[in-house]
CSV table of C-alpha atoms in Angstrom, one decimal:
chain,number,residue,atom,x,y,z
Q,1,UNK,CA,84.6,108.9,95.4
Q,2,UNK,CA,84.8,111.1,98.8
Q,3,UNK,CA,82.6,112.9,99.5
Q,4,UNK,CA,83.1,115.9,103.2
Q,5,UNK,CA,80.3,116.6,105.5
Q,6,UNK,CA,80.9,119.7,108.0
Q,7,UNK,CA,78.8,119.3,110.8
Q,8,UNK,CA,78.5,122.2,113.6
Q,9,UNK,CA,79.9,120.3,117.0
Q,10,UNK,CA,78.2,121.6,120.0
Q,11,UNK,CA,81.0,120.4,123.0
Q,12,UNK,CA,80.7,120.6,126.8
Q,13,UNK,CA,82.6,123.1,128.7
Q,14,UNK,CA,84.9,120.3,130.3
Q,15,UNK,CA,85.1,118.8,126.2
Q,16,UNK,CA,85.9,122.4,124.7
Q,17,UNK,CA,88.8,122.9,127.3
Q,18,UNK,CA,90.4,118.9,126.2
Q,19,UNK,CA,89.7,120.2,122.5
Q,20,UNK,CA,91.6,123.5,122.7
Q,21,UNK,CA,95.0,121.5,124.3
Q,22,UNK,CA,94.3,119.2,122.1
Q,23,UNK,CA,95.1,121.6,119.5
Q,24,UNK,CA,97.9,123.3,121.4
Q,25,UNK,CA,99.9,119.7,121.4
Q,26,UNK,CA,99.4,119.2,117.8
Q,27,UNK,CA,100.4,122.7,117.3
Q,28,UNK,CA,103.4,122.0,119.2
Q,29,UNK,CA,104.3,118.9,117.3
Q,30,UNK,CA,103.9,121.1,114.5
Q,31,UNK,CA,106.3,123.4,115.2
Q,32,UNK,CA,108.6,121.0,116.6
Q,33,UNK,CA,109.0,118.8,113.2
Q,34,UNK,CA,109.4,122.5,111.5
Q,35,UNK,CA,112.5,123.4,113.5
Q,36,UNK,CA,114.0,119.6,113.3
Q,37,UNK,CA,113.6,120.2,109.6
Q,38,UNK,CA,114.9,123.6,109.4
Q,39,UNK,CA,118.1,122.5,112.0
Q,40,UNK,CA,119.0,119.9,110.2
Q,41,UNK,CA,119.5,121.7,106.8
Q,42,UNK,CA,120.8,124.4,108.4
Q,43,UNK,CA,123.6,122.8,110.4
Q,44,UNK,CA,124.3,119.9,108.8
Q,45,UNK,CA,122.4,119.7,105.2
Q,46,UNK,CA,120.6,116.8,105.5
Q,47,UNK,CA,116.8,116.7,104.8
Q,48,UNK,CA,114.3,115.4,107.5
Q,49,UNK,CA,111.3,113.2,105.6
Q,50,UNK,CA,108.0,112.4,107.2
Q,51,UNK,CA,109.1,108.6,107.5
Q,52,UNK,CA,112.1,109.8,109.5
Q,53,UNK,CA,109.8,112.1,111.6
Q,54,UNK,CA,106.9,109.6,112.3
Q,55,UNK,CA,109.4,107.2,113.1
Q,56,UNK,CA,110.6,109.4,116.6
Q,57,UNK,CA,106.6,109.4,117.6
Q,58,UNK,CA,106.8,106.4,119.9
Q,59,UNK,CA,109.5,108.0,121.9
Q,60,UNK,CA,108.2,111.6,121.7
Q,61,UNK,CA,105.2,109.6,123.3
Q,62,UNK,CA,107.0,107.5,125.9
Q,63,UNK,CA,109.1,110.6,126.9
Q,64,UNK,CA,105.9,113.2,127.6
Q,65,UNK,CA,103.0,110.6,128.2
Q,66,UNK,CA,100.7,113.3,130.0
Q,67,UNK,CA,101.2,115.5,127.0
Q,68,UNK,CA,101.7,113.9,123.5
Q,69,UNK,CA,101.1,110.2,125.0
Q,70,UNK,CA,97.5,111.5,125.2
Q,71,UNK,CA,96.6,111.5,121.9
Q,72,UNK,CA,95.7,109.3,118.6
Q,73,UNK,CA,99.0,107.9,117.3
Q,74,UNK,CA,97.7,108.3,113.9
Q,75,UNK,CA,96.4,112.1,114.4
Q,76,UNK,CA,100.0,113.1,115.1
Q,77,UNK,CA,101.1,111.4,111.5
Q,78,UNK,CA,98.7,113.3,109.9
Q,79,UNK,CA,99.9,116.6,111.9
Q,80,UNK,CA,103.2,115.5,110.4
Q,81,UNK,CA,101.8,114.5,107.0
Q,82,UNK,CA,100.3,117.8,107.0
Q,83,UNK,CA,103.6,119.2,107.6
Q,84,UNK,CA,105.5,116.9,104.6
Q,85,UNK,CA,102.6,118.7,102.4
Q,86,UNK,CA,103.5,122.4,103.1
Q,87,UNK,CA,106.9,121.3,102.5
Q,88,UNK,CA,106.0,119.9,99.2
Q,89,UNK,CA,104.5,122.6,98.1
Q,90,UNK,CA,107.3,124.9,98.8
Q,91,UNK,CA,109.6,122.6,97.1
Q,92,UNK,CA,107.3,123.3,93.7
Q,93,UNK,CA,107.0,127.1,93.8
Q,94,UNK,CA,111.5,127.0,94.7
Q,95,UNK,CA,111.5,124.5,91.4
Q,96,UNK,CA,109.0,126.6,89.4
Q,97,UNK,CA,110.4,130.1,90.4
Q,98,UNK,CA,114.1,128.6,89.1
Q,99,UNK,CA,112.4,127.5,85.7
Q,100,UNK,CA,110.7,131.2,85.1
Q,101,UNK,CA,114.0,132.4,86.1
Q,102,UNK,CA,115.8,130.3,83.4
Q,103,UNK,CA,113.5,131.0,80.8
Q,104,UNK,CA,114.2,134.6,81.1
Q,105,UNK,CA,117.9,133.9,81.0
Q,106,UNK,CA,117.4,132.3,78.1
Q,107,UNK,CA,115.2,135.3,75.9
Q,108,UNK,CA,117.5,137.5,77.1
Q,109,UNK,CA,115.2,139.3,79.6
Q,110,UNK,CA,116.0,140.0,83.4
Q,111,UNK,CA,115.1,137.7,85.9
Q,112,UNK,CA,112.4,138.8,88.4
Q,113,UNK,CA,113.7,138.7,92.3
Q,114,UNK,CA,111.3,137.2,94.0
Q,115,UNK,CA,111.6,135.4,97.2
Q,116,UNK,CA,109.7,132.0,98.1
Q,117,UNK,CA,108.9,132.1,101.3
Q,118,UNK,CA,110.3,129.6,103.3
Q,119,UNK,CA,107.5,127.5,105.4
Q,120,UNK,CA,106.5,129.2,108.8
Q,121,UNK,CA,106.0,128.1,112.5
Q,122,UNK,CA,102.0,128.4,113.4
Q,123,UNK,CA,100.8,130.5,116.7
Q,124,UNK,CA,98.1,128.6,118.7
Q,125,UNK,CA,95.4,131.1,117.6
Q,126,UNK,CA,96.0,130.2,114.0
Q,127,UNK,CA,96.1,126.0,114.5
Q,128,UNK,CA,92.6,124.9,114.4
Q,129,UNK,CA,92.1,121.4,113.1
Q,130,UNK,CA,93.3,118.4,113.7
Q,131,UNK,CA,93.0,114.9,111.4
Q,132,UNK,CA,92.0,111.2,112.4
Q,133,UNK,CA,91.2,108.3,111.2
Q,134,UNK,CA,88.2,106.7,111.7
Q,135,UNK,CA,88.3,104.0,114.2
Q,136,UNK,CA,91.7,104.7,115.2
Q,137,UNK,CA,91.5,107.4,118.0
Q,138,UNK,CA,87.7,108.6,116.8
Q,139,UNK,CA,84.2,107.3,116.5
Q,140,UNK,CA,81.2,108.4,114.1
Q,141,UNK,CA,78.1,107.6,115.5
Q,142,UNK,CA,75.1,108.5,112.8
Q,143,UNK,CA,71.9,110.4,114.1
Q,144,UNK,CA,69.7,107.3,111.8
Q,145,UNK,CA,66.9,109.5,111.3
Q,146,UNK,CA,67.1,111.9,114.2
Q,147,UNK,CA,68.9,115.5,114.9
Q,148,UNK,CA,71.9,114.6,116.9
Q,149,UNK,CA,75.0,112.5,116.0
Q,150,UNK,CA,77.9,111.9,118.2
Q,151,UNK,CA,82.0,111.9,117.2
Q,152,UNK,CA,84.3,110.6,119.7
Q,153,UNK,CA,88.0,111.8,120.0
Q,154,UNK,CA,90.5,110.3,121.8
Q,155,UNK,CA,91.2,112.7,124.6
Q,156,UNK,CA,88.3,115.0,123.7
Q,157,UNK,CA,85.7,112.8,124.6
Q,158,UNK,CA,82.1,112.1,122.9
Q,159,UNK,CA,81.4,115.7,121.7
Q,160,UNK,CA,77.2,116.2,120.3
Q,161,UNK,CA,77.4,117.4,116.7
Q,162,UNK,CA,74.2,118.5,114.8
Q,163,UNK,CA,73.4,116.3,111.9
Q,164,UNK,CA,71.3,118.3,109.5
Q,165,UNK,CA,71.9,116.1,106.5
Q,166,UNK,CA,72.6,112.4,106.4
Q,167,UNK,CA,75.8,111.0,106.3
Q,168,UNK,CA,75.9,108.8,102.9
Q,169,UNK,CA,78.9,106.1,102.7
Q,170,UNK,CA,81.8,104.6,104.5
Q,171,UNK,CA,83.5,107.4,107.2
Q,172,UNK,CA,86.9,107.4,106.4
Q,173,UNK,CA,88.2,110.5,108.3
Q,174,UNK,CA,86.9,113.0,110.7
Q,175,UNK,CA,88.0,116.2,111.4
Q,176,UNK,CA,87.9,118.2,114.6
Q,177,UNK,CA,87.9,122.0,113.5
Q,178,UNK,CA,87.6,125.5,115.4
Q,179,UNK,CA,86.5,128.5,113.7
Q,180,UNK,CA,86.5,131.6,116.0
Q,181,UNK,CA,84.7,130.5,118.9
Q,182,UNK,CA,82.5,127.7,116.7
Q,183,UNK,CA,83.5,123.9,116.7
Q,184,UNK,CA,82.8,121.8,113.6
Q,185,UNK,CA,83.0,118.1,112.5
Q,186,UNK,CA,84.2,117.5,109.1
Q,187,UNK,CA,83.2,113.7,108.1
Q,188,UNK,CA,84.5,112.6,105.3
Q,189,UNK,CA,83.2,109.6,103.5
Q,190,UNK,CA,84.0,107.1,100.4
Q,191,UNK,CA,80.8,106.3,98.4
Q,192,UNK,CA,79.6,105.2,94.9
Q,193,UNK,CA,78.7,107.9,92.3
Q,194,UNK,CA,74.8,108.5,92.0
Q,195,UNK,CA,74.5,108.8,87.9
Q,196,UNK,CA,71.7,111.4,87.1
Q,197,UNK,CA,69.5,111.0,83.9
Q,198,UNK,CA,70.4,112.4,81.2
Q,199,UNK,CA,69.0,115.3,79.6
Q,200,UNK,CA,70.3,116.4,76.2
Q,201,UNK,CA,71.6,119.5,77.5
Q,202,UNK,CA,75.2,120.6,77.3
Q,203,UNK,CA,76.3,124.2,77.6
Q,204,UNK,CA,79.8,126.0,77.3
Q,205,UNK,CA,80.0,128.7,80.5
Q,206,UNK,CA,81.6,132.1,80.8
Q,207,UNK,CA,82.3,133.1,84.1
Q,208,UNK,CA,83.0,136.8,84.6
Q,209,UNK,CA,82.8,139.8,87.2
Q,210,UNK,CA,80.0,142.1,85.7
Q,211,UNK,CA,77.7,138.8,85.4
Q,212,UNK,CA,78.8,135.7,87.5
Q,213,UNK,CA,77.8,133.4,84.7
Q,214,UNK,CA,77.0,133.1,80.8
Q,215,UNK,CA,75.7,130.0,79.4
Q,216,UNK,CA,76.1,129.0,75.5
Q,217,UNK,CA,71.9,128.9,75.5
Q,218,UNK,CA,71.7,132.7,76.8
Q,219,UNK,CA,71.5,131.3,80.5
Q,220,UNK,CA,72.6,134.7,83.2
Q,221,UNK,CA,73.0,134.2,86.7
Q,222,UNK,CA,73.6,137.8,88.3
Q,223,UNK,CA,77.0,138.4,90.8
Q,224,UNK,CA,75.6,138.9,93.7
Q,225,UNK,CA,79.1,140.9,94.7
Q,226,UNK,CA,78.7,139.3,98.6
Q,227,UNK,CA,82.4,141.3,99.9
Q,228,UNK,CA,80.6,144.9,98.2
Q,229,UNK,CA,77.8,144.2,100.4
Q,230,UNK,CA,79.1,143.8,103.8
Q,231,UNK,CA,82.2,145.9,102.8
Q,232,UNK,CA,81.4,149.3,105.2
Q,233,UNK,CA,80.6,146.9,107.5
Q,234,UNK,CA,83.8,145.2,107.4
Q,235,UNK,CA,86.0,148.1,106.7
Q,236,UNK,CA,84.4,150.0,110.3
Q,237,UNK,CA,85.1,147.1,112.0
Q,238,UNK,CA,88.5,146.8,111.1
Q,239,UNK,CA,89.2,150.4,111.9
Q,240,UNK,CA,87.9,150.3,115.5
Q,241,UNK,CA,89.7,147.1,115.5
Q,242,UNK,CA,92.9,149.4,114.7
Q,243,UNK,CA,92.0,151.8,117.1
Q,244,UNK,CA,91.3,149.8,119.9
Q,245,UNK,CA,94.3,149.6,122.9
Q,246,UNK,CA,96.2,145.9,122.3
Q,247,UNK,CA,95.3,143.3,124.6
Q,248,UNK,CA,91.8,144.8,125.5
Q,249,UNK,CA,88.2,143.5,125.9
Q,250,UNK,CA,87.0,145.3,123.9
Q,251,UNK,CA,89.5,145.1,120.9
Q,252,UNK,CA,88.8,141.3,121.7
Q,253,UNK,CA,85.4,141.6,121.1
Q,254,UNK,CA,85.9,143.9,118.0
Q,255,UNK,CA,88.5,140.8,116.3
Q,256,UNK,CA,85.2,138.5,117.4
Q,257,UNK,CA,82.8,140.1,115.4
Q,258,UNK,CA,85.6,140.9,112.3
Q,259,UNK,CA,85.7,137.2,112.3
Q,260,UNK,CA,82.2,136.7,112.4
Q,261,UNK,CA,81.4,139.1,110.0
Q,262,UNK,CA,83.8,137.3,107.4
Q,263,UNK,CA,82.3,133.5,108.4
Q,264,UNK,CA,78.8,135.3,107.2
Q,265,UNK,CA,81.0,136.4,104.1
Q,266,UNK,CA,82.2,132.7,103.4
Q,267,UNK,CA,79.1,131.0,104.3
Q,268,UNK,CA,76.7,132.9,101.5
Q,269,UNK,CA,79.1,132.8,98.9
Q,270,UNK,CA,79.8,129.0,99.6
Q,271,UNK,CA,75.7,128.8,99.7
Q,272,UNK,CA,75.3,130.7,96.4
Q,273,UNK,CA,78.3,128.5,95.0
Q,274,UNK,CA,76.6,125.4,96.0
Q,275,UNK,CA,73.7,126.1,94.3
Q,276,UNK,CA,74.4,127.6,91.5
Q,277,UNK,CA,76.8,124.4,90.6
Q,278,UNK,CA,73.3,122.2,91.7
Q,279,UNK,CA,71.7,123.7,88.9
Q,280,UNK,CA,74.1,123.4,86.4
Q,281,UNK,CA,74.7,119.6,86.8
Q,282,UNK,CA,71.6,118.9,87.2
Q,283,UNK,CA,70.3,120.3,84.1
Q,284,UNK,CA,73.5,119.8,81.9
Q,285,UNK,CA,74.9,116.4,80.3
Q,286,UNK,CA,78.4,118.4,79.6
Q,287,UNK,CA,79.8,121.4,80.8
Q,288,UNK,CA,82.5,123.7,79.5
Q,289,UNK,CA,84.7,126.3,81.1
Q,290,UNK,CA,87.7,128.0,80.7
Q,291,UNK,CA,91.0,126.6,82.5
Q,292,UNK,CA,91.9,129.6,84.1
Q,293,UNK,CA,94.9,130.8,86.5
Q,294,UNK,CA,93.1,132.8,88.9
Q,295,UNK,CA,96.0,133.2,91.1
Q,296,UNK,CA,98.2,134.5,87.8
Q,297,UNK,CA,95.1,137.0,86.9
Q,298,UNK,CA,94.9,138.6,90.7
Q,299,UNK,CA,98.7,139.2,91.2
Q,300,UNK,CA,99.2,142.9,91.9
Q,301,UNK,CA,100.5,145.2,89.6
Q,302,UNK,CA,102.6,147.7,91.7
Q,303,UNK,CA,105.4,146.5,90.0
Q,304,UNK,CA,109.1,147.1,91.3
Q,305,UNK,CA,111.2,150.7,92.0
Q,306,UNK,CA,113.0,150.2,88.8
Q,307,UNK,CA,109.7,149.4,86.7
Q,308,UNK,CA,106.6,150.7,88.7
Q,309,UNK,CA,103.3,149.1,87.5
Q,310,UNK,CA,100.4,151.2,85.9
Q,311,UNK,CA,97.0,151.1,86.7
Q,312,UNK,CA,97.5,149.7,90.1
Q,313,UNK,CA,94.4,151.1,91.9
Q,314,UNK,CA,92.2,149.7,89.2
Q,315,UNK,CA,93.8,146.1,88.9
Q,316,UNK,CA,93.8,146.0,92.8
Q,317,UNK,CA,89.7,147.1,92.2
Q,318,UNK,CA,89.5,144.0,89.7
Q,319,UNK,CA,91.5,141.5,92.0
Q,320,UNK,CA,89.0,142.1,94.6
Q,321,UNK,CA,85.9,141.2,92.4
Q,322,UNK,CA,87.3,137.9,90.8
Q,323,UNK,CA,88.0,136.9,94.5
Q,324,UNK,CA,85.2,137.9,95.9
Q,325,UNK,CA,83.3,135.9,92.7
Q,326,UNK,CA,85.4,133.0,93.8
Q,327,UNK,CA,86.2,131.5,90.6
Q,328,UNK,CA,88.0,128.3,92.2
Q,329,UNK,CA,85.7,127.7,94.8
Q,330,UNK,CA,83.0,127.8,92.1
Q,331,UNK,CA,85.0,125.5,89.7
Q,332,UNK,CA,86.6,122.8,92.9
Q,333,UNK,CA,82.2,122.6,93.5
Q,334,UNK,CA,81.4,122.1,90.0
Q,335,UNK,CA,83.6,119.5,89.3
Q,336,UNK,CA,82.7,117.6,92.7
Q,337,UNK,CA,79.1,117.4,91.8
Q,338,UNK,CA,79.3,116.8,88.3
Q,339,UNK,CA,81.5,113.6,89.1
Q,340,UNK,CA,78.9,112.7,91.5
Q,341,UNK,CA,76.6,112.3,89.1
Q,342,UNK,CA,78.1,110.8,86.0
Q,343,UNK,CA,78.7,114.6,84.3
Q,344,UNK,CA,81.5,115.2,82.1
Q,345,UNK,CA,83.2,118.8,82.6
Q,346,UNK,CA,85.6,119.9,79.7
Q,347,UNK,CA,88.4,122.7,80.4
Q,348,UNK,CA,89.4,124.4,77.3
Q,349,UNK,CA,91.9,126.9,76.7
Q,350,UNK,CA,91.0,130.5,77.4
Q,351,UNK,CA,93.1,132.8,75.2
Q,352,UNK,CA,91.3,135.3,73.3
Q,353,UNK,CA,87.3,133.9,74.0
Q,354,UNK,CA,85.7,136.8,74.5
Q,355,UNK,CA,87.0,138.8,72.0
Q,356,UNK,CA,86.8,136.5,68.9
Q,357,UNK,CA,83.4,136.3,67.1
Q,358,UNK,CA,81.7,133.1,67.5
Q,359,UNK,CA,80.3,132.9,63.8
Q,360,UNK,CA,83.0,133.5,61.8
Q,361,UNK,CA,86.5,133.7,64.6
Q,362,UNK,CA,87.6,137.3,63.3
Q,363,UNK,CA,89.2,139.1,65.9
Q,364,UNK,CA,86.6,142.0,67.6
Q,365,UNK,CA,86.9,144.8,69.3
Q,366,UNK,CA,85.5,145.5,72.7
Q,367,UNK,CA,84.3,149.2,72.9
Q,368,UNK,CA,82.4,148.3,76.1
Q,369,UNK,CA,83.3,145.9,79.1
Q,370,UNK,CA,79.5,143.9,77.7
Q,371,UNK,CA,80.1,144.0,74.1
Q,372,UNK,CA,82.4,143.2,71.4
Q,373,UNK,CA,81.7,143.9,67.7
Q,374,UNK,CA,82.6,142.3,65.3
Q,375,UNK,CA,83.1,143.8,61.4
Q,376,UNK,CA,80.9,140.9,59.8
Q,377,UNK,CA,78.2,140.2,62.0
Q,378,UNK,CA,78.0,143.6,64.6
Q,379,UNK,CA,77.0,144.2,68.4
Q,380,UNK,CA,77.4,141.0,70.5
Q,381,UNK,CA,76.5,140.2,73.9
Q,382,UNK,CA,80.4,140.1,75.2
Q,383,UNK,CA,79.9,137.3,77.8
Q,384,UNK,CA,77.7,134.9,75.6
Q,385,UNK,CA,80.1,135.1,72.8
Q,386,UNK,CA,82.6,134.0,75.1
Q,387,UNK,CA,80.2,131.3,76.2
Q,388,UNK,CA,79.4,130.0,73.0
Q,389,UNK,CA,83.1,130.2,72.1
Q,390,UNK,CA,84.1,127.6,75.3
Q,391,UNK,CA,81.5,125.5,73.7
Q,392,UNK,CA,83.0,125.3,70.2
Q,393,UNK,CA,86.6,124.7,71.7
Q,394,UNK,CA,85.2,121.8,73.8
Q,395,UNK,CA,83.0,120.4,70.7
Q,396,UNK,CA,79.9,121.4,71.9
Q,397,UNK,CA,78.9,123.2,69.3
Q,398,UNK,CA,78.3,126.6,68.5
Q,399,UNK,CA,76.1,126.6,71.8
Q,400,UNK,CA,73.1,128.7,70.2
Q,401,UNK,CA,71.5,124.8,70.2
Q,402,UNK,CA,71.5,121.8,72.8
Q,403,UNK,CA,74.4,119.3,71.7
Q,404,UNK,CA,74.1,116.3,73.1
């Protein structure tokens, strides 16, 4: 398995300066292989792959050696995988948007216009990473035991990075990544799985806005609601941001602390994430959740002219707490660690699991956002019938009991 490591670099003047062009020629390759691929269709119809673009590198190279001769070979095919990838994934949402629009061809229904958006070139400001392989064109070299471990770039130089965990298995990759005016190493490795003892405990979880979780065995963890919290903060920053005259200092140092201000955001909800998802695998055997389409569940509702949506300012108020609860994030972490340690997580449908009693499956109703009732067996907790419901749908039980 792979497992990533981001590590906080800590480069030279000289080293930041080599850094930053390094990025501006990868962004430049970038941009390059985007407008070779959109020419080509455009004028001629023919579609550029990556083999036919890495294929041109060794005379790009011999052509501009003080520019994209500097660098690792095998950086710029990953610049240009990269690319391939964005293109792939445009490809999908074109093919999925044509089969949505068949589908209501075929029921009789009106198609809904919506454009994919085609992929886009990327300013410097907004290029910030750049991918090599290890031992072609960068170097790990481990702390072993004390504080500071070196990477090596090929024309970046041997930048200090602070290793405040160790590094477990064989480096496959490193990453060379700028976030505002903060350099990090992300080391990615390939190790063995470290199976945990088992412990006869396995749970079906609700995940929600009003609690962030619901175990099957009445477990809560609270939402700690991290974007509510630094929201004023955020929101007067962004207005004197707004304010500010373009191309100032001082707007400059206003976008500096925005962007700090949201790194803080990322970093405790990642934190809480990380630990919450500790606990859970390392106290469950099995773990159930629902397999839900977080990006389907936040998509606006203001509708078109013809059919305006309802309820818009309330939706857009529920969009913002299942991001800011980070459903995915939470989920991506879950299933990392649990496959780390020889857990098993089950995904199980999620139509209708909060509102369907537990005991007997008749259909409730929901009076309150935390209850449901149901005419048999009354008031129930709303997010641990959900729970226990996951559970049953994965066979786990009803979840009132440990199944192992």
């Amino acid at each position: 398995m792979k497992r990533a490591y981001k590590l906080r670099a800590y480069p030279t003047r000289p080293q930041e300066g080599r850094a930053v062009r390094l990025l501006a020629d990868h962004c430049d390759l970038y941009n390059a292989a985007l407008q070779e691929r959109r020419d080509a269709w455009r004028m001629r119809q023919v579609s550029i792959a990556y083999g036919d673009q890495s294929a041109q590198l060794k005379e790009i190279r011999a052509a501009d050696p003080e520019g994209q001769g500097r660098h690792s070979f095998t950086a710029q095919q990953q610049t240009l995988r990269r690319l391939n990838v964005v293109f792939a994934a445009h490809f999908k949402r074109v093919r999925e948007a044509e089969r949505a629009g068949q589908r209501a061809r075929r029921k009789g229904e009106k198609p809904r216009v919506g454009r994919v958006g085609y992929p886009r070139f990327k300013p410097y400001q907004r290029f910030d990473q750049v991918l090599f392989v290890a031992g072609n064109g960068a170097r790990w070299e481990s702390a072993d035991g004390g504080r500071w471990a070196y990477a090596s770039f090929q024309a970046v130089g041997r930048v200090k990075v602070g290793q405040h965990r160790p590094v477990v298995g064989r480096v496959k990759t490193l990453q060379l990544k700028r976030e505002g005016r903060r350099w990090y190493v992300i080391v990615v490795t390939e190790s063995e799985p470290l199976p945990l003892a088992t412990t006869g405990r396995s749970v079906g979880v609700d995940v929600g806005v009003a609690r962030f979780l619901t175990t099957s065995d009445g477990e809560v963890v609270a939402n700690p609601r991290f974007l509510h919290a630094a929201q004023q903060r955020i929101v007067d920053l962004q207005r004197r941001k707004q304010r500010a005259h373009p191309g100032s200092g001082n707007r400059r140092r206003l976008r500096r602390a925005l962007a700090k201000e949201w790194r803080k955001l990322r970093n405790r909800r990642r934190d809480f994430h990380h630990k919450t998802t500790r606990g859970l695998v390392d106290t469950c055997d099995t773990l159930a959740l629902e397999d839900l389409r977080v990006a389907a569940m936040t998509a606006a509702a203001s509708g078109t002219v013809e059919h305006p949506g309802r309820n818009v300012a309330a939706k857009a108020g529920l969009n913002r707490s299942i991001l800011d609860a980070g459903w995915t994030q939470f989920t991506s972490l879950l299933v990392a660690k649990a496959e780390s340690a020889g857990r098993q997580v089950i995904f199980v449908h999620p139509g209708r699991t909060s509102i369907d009693c537990h005991i007997c499956g008749i259909r409730c109703i929901r009076p309150r956002q935390e209850v449901v009732v149901c005419p048999t067996h009354g008031e129930l907790d709303a997010d641990l019938n959900g729970a226990r419901n996951i559970a049953a749908r994965a066979g786990l039980g009803s979840g009132q009991a440990s199944a192992a």
